[in-house]
PDB file of C-alpha atoms in Angstrom:
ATOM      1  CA  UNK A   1     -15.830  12.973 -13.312  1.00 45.00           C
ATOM      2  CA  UNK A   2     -14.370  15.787 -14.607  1.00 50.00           C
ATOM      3  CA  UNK A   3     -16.109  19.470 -15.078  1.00 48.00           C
ATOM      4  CA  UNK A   4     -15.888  21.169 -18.245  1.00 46.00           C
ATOM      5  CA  UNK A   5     -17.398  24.370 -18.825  1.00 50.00           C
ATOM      6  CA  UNK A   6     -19.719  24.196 -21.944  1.00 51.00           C
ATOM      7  CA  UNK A   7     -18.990  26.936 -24.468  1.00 52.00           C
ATOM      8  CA  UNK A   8     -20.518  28.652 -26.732  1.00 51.00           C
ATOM      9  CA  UNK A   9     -22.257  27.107 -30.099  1.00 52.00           C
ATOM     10  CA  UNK A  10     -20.567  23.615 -28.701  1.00 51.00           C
ATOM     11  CA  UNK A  11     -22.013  20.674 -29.747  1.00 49.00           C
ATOM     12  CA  UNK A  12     -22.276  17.051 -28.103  1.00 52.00           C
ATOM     13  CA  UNK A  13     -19.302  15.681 -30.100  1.00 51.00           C
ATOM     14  CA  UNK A  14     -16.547  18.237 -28.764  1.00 52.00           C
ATOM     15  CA  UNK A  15     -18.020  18.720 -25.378  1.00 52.00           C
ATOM     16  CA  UNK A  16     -17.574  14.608 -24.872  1.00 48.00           C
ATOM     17  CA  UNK A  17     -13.869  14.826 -26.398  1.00 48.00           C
ATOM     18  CA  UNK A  18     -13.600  17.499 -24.223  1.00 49.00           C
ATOM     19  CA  UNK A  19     -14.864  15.486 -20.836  1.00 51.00           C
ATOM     20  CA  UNK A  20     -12.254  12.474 -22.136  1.00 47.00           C
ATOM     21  CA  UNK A  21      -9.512  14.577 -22.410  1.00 48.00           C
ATOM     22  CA  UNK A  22      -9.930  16.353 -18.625  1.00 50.00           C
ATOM     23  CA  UNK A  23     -10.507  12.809 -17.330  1.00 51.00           C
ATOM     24  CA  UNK A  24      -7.441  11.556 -18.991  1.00 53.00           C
ATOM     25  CA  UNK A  25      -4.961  13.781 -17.928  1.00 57.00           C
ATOM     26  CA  UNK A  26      -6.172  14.081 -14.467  1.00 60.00           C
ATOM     27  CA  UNK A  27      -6.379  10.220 -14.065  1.00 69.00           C
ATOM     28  CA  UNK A  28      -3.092   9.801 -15.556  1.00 77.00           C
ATOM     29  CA  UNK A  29      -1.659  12.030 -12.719  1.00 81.00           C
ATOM     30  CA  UNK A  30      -3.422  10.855  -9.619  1.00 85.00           C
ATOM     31  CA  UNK A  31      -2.613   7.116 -11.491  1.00 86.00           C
ATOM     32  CA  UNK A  32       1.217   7.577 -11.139  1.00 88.00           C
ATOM     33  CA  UNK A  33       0.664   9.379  -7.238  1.00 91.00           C
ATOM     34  CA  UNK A  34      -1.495   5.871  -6.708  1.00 91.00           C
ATOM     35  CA  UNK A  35       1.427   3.693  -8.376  1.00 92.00           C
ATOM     36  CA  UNK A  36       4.258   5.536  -6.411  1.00 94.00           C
ATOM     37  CA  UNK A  37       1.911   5.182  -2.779  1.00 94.00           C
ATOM     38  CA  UNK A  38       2.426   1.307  -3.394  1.00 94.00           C
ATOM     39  CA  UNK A  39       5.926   0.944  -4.667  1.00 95.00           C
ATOM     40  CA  UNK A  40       6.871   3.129  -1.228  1.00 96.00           C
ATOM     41  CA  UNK A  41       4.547   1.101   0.971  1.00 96.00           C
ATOM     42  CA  UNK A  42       6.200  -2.486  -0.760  1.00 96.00           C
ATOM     43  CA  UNK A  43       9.610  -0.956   0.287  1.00 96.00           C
ATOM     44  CA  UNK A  44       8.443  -0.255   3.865  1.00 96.00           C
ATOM     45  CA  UNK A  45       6.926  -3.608   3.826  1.00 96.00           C
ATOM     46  CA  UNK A  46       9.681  -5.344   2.753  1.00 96.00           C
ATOM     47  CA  UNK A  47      12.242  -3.214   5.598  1.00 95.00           C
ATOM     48  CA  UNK A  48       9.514  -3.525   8.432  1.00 94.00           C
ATOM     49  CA  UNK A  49       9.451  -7.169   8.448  1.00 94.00           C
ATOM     50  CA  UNK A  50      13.155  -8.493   7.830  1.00 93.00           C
ATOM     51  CA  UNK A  51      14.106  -6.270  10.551  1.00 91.00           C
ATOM     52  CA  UNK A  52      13.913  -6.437  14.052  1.00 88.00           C
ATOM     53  CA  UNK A  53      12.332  -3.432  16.423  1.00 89.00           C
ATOM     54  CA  UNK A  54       9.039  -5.134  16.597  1.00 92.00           C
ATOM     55  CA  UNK A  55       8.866  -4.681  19.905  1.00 90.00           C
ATOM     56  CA  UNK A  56      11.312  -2.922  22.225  1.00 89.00           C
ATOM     57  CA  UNK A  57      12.010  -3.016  25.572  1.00 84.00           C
ATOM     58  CA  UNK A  58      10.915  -0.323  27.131  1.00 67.00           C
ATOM     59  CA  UNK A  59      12.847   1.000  30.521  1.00 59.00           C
ATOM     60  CA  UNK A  60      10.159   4.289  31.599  1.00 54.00           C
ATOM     61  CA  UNK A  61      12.954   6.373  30.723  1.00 53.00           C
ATOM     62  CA  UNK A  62      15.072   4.553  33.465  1.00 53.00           C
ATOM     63  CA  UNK A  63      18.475   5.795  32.217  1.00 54.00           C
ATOM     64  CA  UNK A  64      20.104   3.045  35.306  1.00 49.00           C
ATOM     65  CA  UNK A  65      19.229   0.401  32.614  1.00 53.00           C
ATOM     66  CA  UNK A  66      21.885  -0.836  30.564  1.00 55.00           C
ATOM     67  CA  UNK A  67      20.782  -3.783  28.448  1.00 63.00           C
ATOM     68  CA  UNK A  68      18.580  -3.076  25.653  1.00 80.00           C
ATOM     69  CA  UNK A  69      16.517  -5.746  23.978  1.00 85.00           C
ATOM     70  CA  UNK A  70      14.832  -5.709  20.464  1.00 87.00           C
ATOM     71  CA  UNK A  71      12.736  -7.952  19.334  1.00 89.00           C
ATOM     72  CA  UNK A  72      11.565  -9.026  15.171  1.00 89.00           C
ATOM     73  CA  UNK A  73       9.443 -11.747  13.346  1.00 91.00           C
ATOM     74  CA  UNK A  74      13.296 -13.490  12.551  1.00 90.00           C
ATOM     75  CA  UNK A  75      15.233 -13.274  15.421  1.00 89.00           C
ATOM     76  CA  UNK A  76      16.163 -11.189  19.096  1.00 88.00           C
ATOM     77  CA  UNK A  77      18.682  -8.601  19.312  1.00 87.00           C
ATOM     78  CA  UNK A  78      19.929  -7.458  22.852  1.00 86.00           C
ATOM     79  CA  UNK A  79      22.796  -4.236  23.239  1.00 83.00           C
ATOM     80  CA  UNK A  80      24.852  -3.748  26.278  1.00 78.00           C
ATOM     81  CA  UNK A  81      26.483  -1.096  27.797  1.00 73.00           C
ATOM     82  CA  UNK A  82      29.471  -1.180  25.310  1.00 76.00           C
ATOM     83  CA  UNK A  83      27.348  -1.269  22.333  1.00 76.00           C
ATOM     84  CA  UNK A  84      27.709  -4.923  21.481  1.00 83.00           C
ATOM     85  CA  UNK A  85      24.731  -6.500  19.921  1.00 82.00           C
ATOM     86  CA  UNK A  86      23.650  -9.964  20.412  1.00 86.00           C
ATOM     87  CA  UNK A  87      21.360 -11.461  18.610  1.00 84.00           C
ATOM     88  CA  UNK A  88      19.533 -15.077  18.086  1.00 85.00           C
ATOM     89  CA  UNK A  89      18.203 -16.342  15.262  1.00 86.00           C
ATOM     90  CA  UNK A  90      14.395 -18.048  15.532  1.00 82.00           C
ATOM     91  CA  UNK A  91      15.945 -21.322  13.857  1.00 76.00           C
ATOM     92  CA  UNK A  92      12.790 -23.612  14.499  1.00 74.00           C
ATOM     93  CA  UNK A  93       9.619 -22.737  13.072  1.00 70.00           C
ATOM     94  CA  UNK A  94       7.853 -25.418  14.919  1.00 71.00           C
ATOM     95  CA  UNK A  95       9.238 -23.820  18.302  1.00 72.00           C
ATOM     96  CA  UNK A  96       7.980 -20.767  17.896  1.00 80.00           C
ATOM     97  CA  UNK A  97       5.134 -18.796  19.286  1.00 85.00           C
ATOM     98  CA  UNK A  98       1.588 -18.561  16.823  1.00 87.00           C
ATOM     99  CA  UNK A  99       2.244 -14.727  16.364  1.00 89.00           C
ATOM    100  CA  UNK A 100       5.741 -14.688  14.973  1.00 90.00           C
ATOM    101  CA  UNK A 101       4.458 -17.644  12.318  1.00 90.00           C
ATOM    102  CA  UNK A 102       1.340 -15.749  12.041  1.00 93.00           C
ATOM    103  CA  UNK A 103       2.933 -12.690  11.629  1.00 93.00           C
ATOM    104  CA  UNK A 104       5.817 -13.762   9.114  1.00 92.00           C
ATOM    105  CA  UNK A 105       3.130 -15.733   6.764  1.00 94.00           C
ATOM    106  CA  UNK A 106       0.904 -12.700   6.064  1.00 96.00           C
ATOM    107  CA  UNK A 107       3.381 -10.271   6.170  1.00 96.00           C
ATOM    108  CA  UNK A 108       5.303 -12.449   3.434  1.00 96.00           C
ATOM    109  CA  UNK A 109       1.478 -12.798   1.596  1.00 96.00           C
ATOM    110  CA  UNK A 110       1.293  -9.044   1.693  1.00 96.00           C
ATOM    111  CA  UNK A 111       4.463  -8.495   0.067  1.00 97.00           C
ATOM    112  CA  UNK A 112       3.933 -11.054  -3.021  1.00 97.00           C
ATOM    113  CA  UNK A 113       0.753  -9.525  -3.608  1.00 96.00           C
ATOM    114  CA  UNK A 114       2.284  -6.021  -3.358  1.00 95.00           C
ATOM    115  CA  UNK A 115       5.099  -7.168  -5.861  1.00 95.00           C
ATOM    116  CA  UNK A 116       2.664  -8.594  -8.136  1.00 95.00           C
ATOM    117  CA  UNK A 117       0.528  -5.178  -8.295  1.00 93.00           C
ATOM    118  CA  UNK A 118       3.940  -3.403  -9.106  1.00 92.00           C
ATOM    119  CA  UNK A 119       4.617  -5.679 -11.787  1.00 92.00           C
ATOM    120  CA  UNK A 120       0.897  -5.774 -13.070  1.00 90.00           C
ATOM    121  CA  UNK A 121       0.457  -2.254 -12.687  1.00 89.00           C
ATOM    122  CA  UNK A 122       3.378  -0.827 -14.347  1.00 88.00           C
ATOM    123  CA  UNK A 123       1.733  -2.154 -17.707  1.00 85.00           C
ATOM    124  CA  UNK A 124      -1.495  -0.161 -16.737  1.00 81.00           C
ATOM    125  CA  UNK A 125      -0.183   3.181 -16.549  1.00 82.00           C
ATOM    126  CA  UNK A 126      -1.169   5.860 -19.212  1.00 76.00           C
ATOM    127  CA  UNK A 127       2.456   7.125 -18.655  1.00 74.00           C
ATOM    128  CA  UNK A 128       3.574   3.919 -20.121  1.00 73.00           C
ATOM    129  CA  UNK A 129       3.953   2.066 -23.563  1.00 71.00           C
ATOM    130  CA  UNK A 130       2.706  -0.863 -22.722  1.00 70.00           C
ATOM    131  CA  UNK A 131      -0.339  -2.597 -24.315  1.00 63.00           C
ATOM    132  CA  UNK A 132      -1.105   0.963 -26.230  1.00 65.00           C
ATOM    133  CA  UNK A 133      -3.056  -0.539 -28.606  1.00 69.00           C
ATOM    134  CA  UNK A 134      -5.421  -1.916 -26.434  1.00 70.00           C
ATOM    135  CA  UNK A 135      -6.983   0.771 -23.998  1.00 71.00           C
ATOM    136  CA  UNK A 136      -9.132  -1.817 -22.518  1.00 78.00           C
ATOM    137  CA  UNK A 137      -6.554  -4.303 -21.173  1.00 80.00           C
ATOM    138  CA  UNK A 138      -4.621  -1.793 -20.384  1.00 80.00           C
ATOM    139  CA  UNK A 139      -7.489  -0.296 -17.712  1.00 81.00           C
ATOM    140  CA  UNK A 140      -7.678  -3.572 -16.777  1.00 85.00           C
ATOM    141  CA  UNK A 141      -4.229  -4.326 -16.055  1.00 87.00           C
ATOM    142  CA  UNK A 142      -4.404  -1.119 -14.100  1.00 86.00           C
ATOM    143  CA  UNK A 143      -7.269  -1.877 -12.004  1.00 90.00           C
ATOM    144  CA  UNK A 144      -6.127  -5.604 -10.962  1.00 92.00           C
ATOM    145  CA  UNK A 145      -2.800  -3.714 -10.032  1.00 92.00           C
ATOM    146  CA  UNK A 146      -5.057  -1.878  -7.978  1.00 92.00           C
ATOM    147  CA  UNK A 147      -6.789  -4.705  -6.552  1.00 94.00           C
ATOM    148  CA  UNK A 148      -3.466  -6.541  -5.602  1.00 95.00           C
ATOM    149  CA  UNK A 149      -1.863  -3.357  -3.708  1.00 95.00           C
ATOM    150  CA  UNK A 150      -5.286  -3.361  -1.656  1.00 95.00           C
ATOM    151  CA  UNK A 151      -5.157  -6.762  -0.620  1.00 96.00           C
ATOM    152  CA  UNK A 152      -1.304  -6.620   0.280  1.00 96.00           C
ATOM    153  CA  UNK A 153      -1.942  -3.648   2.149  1.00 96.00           C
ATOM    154  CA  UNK A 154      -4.852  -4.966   3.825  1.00 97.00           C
ATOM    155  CA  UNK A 155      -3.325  -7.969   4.699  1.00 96.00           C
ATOM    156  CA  UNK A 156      -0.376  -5.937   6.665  1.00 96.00           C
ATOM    157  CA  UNK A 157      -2.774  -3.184   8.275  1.00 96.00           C
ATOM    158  CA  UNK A 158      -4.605  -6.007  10.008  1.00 96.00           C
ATOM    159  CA  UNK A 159      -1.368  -7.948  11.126  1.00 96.00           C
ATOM    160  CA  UNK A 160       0.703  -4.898  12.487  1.00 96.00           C
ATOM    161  CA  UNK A 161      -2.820  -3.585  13.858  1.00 96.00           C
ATOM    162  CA  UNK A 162      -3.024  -6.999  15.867  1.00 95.00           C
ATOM    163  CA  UNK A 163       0.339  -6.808  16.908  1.00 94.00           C
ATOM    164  CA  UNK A 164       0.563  -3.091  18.303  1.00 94.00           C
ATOM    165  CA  UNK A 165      -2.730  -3.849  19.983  1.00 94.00           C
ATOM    166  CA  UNK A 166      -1.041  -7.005  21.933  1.00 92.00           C
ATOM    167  CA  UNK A 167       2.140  -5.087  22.704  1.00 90.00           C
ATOM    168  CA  UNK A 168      -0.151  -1.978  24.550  1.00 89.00           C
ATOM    169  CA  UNK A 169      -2.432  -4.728  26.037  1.00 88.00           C
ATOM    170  CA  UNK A 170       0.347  -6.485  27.491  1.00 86.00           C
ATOM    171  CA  UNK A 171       2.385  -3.081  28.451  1.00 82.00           C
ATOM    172  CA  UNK A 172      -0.505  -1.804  29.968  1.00 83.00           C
ATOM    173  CA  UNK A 173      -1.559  -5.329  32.355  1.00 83.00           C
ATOM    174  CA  UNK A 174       1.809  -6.462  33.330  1.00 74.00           C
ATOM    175  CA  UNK A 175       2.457  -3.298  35.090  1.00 69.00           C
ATOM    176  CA  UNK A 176       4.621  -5.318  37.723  1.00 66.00           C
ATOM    177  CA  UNK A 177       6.854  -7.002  35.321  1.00 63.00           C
ATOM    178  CA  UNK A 178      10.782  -5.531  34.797  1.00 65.00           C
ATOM    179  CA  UNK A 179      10.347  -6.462  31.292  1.00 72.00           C
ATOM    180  CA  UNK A 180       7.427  -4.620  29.465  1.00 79.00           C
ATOM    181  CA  UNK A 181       7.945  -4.012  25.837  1.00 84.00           C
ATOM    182  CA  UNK A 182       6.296  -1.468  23.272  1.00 87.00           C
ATOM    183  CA  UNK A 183       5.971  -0.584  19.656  1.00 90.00           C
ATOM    184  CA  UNK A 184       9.287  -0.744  17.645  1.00 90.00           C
ATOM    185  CA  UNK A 185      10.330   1.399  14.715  1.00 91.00           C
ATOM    186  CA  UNK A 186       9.906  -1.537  12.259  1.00 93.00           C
ATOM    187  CA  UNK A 187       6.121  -1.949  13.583  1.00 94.00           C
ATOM    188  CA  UNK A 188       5.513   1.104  13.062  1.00 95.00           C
ATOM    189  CA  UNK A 189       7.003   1.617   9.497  1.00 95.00           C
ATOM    190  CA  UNK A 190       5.264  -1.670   8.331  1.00 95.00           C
ATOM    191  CA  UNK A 191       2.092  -0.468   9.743  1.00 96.00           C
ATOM    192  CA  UNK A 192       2.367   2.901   7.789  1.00 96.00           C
ATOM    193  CA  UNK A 193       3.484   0.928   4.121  1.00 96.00           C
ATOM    194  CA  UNK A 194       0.711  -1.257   4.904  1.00 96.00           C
ATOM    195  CA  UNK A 195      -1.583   2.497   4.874  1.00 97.00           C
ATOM    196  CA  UNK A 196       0.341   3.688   1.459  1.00 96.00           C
ATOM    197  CA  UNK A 197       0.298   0.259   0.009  1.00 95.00           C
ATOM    198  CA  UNK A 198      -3.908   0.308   0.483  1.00 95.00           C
ATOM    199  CA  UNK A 199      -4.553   3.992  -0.493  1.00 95.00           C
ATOM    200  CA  UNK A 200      -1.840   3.316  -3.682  1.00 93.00           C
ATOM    201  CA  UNK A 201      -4.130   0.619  -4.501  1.00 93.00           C
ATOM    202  CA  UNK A 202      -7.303   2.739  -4.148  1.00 93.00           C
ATOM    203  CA  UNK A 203      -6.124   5.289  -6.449  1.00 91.00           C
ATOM    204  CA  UNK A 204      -5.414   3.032  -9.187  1.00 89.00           C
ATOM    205  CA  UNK A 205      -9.167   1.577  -9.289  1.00 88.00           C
ATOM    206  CA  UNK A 206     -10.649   4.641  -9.126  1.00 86.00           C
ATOM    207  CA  UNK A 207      -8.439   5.638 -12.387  1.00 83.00           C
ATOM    208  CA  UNK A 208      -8.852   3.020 -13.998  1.00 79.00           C
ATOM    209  CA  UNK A 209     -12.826   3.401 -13.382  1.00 74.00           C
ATOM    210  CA  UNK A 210     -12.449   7.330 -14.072  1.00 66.00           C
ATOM    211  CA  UNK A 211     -11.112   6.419 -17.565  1.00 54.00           C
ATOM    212  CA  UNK A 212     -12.975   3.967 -18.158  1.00 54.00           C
ATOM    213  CA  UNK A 213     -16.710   6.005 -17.676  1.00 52.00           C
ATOM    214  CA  UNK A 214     -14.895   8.726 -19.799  1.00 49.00           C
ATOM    215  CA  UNK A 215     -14.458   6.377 -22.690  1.00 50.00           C
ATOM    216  CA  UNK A 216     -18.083   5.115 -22.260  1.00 47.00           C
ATOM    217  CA  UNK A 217     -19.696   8.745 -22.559  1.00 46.00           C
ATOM    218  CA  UNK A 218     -16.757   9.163 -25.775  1.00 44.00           C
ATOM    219  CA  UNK A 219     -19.067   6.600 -27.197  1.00 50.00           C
ATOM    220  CA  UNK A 220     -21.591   7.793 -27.034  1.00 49.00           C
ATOM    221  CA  UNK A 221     -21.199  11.028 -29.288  1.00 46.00           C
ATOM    222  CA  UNK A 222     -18.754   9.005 -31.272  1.00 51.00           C
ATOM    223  CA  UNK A 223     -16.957  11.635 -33.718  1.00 46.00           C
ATOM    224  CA  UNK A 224     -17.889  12.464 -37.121  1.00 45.00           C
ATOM    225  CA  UNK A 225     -15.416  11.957 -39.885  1.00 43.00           C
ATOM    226  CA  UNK A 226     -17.357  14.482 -41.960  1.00 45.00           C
ATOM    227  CA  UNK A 227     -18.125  17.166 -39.160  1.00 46.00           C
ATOM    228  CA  UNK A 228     -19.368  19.758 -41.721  1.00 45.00           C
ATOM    229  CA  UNK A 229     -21.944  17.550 -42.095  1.00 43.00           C
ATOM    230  CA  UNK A 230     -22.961  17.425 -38.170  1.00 45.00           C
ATOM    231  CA  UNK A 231     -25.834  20.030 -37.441  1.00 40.00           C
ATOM    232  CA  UNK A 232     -26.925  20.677 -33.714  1.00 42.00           C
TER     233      UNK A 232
END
């Protein structure tokens, strides 16, 4: 809700136009922030799960080590000394563990419904042309953008959250194993998006809200067309 300072020998009418006009152009800023959160968190989605540093082999700063391993939701990716990467593709779906299907089908999920609150959003922002002559479906279109981009980024928070949880679980009890890996760079980014993607999303309901609310106490004191007329 916006604050506007009430003036002197103002009436109901212009303080209300007022209100609607600080609510406007303060939603339509934080609106394009929230729109620009999830369009960067759907690009880090979309990078942190077709690549591979998942997990990563981690050596305790063992420099004697000369094989590095990587591993993603798609395949596994091993460097040797010479810099030659290796890497083999998860082929069979049916083969492989529940995390890696787990993990690829709401990771996937998170990104449709990301892409669809791009698309749906785009048409909801005051910046924009679209559906100008109807302020109503256009909030709306705004606010299911919204909606989407929470659920996407939902979806991917509690995913990567699972996943870094099993990596430090297992890091931290196989303490004897050669092998122990630990959070990749791609884990990591898709974990952040997944933060952007929800905020982004969080931003454009409260907008769409805002404006809304502003509109509602607009008519209230609905503007006279003969405002010599109006006496306070």
């Amino acid at each position: 809700m916006c604050v506007v300072k009430k003036t002197n020998h103002e009436g109901p009418q212009e303080r209300a136009i007022r209100e609607h006009l600080c609510c406007v152009s303060n939603s339509m800023a934080l609106q394009l922030i929230g729109y620009i959160l999830s369009i960067t968190g759907l690009c880090g989605l979309i990078i942190g799960t077709f690549t591979n540093e998942w997990e990563i082999l981690g050596h305790d700063n063992d420099k004697t080590v000369i094989l590095d391993k990587y591993k993603g939701l798609w395949m596994e990716c091993s460097v040797d000394s010479s810099s030659r990467m290796t890497c083999t593709s998860y082929t069979s779906l049916l083969h492989q563990t529940f995390e890696i299907r787990l993990g690829r089908a709401i990771m996937i999920t998170s990104i449709v419904f990301s892409s669809l609150a791009a698309l749906v959003a785009i048409s909801g922002l005051r910046c924009t042309r679209c559906l100008e002559e109807n302020e109503m479906s256009k909030d709306r279109a705004a606010f299911l953008g919204g909606i989407l981009s929470v659920c996407g980024g939902l979806l991917a928070l509690g995913i990567t959250s699972w996943f870094i949880y099993g990596i430090v679980d297992n890091f931290f009890q196989n303490d004897k194993k050669t092998e122990r890996y630990v959070v990749g760079r791609s884990l990591i980014a898709a974990f952040v998006a997944s933060v952007l993607c929800l905020f982004g999303g969080i931003l454009l309901c409260a907008c769409s809200v805002t404006h809304l609310q502003s509109k509602k106490i607009l008519s209230k004191h609905p503007v006279s067309r003969s405002p010599e007329k109006d006496y306070v």
